[in-house]
Coordinates of C-alpha atoms in Angstrom, one line a residue:
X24 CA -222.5 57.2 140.2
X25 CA -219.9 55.9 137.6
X26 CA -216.9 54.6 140.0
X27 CA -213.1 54.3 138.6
X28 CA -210.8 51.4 140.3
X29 CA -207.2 51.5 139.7
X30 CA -205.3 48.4 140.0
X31 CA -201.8 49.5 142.1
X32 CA -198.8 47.4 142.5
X33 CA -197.7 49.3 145.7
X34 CA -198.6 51.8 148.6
X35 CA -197.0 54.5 146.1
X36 CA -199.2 54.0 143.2
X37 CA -201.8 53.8 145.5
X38 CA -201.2 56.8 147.1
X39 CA -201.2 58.5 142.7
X40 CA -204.3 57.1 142.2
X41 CA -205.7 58.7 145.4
X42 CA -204.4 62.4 144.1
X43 CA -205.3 61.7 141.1
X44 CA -209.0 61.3 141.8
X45 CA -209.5 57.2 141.8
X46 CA -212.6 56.1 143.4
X47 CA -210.8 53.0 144.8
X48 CA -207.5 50.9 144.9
X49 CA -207.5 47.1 144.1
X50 CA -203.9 46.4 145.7
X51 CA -201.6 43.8 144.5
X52 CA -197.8 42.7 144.1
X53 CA -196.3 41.0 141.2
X54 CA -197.2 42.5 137.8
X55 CA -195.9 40.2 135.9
X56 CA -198.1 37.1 137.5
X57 CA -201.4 39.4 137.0
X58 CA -201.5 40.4 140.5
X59 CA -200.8 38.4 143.9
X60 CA -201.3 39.1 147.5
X61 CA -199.3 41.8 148.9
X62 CA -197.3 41.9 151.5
X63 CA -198.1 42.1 154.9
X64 CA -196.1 45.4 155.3
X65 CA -197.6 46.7 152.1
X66 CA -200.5 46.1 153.6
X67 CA -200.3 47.8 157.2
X68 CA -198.2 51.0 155.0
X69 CA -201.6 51.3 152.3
X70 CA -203.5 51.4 155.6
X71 CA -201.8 54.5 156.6
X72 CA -201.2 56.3 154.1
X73 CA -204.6 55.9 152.1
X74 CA -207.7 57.5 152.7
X75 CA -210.2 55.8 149.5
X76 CA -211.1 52.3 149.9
X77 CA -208.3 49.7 149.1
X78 CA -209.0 46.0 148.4
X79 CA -206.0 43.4 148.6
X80 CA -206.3 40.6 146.2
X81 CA -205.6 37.3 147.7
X82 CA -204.4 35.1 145.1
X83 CA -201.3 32.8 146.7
X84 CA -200.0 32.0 142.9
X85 CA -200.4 33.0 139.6
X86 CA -201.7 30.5 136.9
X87 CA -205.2 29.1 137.2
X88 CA -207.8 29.3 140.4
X89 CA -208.1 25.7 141.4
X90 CA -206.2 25.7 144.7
X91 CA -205.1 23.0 147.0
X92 CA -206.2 22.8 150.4
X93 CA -202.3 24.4 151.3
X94 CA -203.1 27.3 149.3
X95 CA -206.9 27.5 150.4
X96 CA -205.7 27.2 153.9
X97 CA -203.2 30.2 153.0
X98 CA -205.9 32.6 151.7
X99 CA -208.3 32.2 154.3
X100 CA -205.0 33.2 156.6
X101 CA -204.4 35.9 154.4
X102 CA -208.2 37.1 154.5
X103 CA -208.7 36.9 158.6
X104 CA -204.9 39.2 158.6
X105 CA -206.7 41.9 156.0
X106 CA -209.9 41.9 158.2
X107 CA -208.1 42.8 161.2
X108 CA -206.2 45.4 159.3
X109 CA -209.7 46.9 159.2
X110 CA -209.9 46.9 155.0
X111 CA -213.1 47.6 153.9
X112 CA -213.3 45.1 151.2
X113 CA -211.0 42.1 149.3
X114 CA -210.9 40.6 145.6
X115 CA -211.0 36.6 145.1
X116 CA -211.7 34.0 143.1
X117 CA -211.5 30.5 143.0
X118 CA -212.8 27.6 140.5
X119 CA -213.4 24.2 140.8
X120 CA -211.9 21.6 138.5
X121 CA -214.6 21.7 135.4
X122 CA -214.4 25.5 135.4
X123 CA -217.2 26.3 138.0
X124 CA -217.3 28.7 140.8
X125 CA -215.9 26.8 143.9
X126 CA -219.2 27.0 145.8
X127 CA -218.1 25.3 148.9
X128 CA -214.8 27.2 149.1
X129 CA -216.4 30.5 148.4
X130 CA -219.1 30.4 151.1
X131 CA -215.9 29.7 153.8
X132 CA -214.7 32.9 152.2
X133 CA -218.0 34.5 152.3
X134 CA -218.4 33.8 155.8
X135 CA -215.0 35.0 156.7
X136 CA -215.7 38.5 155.0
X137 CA -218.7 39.5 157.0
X138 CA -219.1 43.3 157.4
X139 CA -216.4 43.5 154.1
X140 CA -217.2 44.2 150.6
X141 CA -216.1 41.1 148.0
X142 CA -214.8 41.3 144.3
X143 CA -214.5 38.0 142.7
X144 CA -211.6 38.9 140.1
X145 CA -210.9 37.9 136.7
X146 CA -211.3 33.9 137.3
X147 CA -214.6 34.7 136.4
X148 CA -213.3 35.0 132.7
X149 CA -212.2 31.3 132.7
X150 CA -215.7 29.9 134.4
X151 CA -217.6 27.4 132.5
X152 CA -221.2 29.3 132.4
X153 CA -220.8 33.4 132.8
X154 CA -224.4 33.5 133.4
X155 CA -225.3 30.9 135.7
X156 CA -221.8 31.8 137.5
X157 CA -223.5 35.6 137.6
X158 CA -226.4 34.2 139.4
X159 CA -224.3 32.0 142.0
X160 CA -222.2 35.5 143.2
X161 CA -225.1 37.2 143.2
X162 CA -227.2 34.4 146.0
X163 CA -223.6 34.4 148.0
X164 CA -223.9 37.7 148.4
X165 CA -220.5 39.2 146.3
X166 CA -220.7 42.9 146.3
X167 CA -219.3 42.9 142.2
X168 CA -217.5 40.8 139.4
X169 CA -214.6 41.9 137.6
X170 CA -214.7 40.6 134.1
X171 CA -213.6 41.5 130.9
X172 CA -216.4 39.6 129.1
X173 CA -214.6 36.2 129.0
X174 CA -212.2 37.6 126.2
X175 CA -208.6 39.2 126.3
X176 CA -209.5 42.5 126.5
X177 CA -213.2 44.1 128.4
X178 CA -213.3 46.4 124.8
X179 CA -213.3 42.5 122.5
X180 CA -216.1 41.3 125.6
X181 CA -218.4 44.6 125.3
X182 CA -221.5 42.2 124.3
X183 CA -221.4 39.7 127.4
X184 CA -220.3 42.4 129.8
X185 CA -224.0 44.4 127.8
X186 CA -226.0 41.4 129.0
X187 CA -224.3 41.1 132.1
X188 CA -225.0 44.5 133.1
X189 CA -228.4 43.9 132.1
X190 CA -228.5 40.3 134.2
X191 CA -227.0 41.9 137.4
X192 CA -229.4 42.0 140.3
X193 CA -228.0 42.6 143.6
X194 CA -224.1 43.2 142.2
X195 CA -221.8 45.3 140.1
X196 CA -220.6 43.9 136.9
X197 CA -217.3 46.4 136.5
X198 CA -214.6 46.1 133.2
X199 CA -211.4 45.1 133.4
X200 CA -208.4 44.5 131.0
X201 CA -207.7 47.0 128.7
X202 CA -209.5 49.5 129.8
X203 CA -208.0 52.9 129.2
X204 CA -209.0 56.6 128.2
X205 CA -209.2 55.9 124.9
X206 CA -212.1 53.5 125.1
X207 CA -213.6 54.5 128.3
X208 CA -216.4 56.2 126.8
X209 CA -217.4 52.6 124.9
X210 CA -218.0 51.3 128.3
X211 CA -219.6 54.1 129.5
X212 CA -222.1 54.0 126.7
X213 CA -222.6 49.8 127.3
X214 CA -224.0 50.9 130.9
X215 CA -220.8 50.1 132.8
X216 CA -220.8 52.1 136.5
X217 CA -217.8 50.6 137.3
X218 CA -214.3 50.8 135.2
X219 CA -211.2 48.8 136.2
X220 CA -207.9 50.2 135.0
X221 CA -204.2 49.5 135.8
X222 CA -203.7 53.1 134.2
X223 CA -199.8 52.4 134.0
X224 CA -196.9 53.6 132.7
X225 CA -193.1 52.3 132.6
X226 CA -190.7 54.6 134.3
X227 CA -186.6 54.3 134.7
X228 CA -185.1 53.5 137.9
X229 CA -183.2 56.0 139.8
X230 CA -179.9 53.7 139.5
X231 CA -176.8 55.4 137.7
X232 CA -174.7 52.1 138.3
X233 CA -176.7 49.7 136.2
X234 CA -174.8 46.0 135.8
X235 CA -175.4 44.5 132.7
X236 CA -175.9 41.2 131.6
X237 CA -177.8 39.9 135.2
X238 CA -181.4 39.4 135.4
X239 CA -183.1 38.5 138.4
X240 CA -186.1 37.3 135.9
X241 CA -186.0 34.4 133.6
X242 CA -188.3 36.8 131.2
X243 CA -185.6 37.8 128.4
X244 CA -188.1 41.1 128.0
X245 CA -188.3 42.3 131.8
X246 CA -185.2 43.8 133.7
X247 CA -184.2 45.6 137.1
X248 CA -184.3 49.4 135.8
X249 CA -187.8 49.8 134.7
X250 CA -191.1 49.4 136.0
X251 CA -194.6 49.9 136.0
X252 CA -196.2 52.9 137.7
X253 CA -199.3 54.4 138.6
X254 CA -199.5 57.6 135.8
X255 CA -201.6 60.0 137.8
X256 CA -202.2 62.3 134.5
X257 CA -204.5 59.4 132.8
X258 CA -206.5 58.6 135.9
X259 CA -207.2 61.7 136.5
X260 CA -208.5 62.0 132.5
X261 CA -210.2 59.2 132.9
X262 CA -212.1 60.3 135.7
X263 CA -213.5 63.4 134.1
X264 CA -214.7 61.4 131.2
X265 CA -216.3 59.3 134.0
X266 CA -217.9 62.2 135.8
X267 CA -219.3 64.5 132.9
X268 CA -222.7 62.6 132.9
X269 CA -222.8 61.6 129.8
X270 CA -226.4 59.4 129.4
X271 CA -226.0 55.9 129.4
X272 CA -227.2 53.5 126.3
X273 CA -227.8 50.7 127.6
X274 CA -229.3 49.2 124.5

């Protein structure tokens, strides 16, 4: 069965994606650093109030995923407080300094996961060797990768994320970055069960009083009175592209 994940930057998206028909939430904060972990409120709240599976990402920083024992030491805190929230799964990812999967560091993680499912995110886009990283998830045991074929967007990385899929023994290989309903069915016809898809739209804020000039980002281009939402309407059209059965081509 074709599965759709929608990333959600907040309980309320979450909750969108959930109506709307989304197979499962990867949860994160800060859109504008690719996705951190969320809070630990954010966390307890998507607990409550959503009923499909919801995987934090733990990711201390943005930039690259060669962490210091600080930050290493913080994730593995942040993965023993998501276990006891009773989540069913998390995403990760961490590198070692020449561009390999951080072996040592991810069996720690591995073993502090038990019983959980594990995504190793995007980092896997800036490894070394896609292949032989493929075949190191696979013996630790990660449940899927989320890749968009070691290019910008999963639509440019369709011939890696073909050979991939076709690689994949024991995991998911599942597109992400850039996927939307207007290429879904391109992925669906590389073999792809698994889509990954922020689904997003900007929407105003509420605020009548809007004070101009004050930013609380450096970013010239972001401000305080927009943001980026969950848009129900497109995951819910994505998802019946997903379901209609068309046959895969896997060639």
């Amino acid at each position: 069965m074709r599965k759709l994940e929608i990333c959600c930057y907040g309980v309320e998206c979450a909750v969108t994606a959930e109506r709307a028909g989304a197979d499962r939430v990867e949860l994160c904060a800060a859109p504008a650093e690719g996705g951190l972990t969320p809070s630990a409120g954010t966390l307890m709240s998507a607990r409550r109030r959503v009923a499909i599976p919801v995987h934090p990402i733990v990711r201390p920083r943005g930039g690259d995923f060669c962490y210091s024992d600080v930050e290493f030491e913080q994730m593995k805190s942040d993965i023993a407080f998501i276990r006891e929230q009773g989540f069913p799964g998390l995403v990760v990812g961490l590198l070692d300094v020449d561009g390999h999967i951080d072996l040592p560091r991810m069996q720690q993680i591995m073993q502090l996961c038990q019983g959980m499912e594990v995504t190793f995110h995007r980092a896997f886009d800036l490894c070394h060797s896609p292949q032989m990283a493929l075949k190191q998830l696979t013996d630790l045991g990660v449940a899927r990768i989320l890749t968009s074929g070691q290019q910008q967007s999963a639509e440019s990385g369709l011939p890696l994320l073909r050979e991939l899929t076709r690689m994949a023994k024991g995991l998911t290989v599942m597109a992400g970055a850039g996927v939307r309903l207007s290429n879904v069915q391109k992925f669906i016809d590389a073999g792809l069960l698994e889509l990954h898809s922020s689904a997003s739209q900007r929407i105003a804020s509420p605020m009548r009083y809007r004070k101009a000039g004050v930013s609380m980002c450096s970013d010239a281009e972001n401000d305080e009175f927009t943001r980026t939402c969950v848009d129900g309407d497109v995951v819910a059209a994505m998802k019946s592209v997903m379901s209609i059965g068309v046959p895969l081509n896997v060639a």
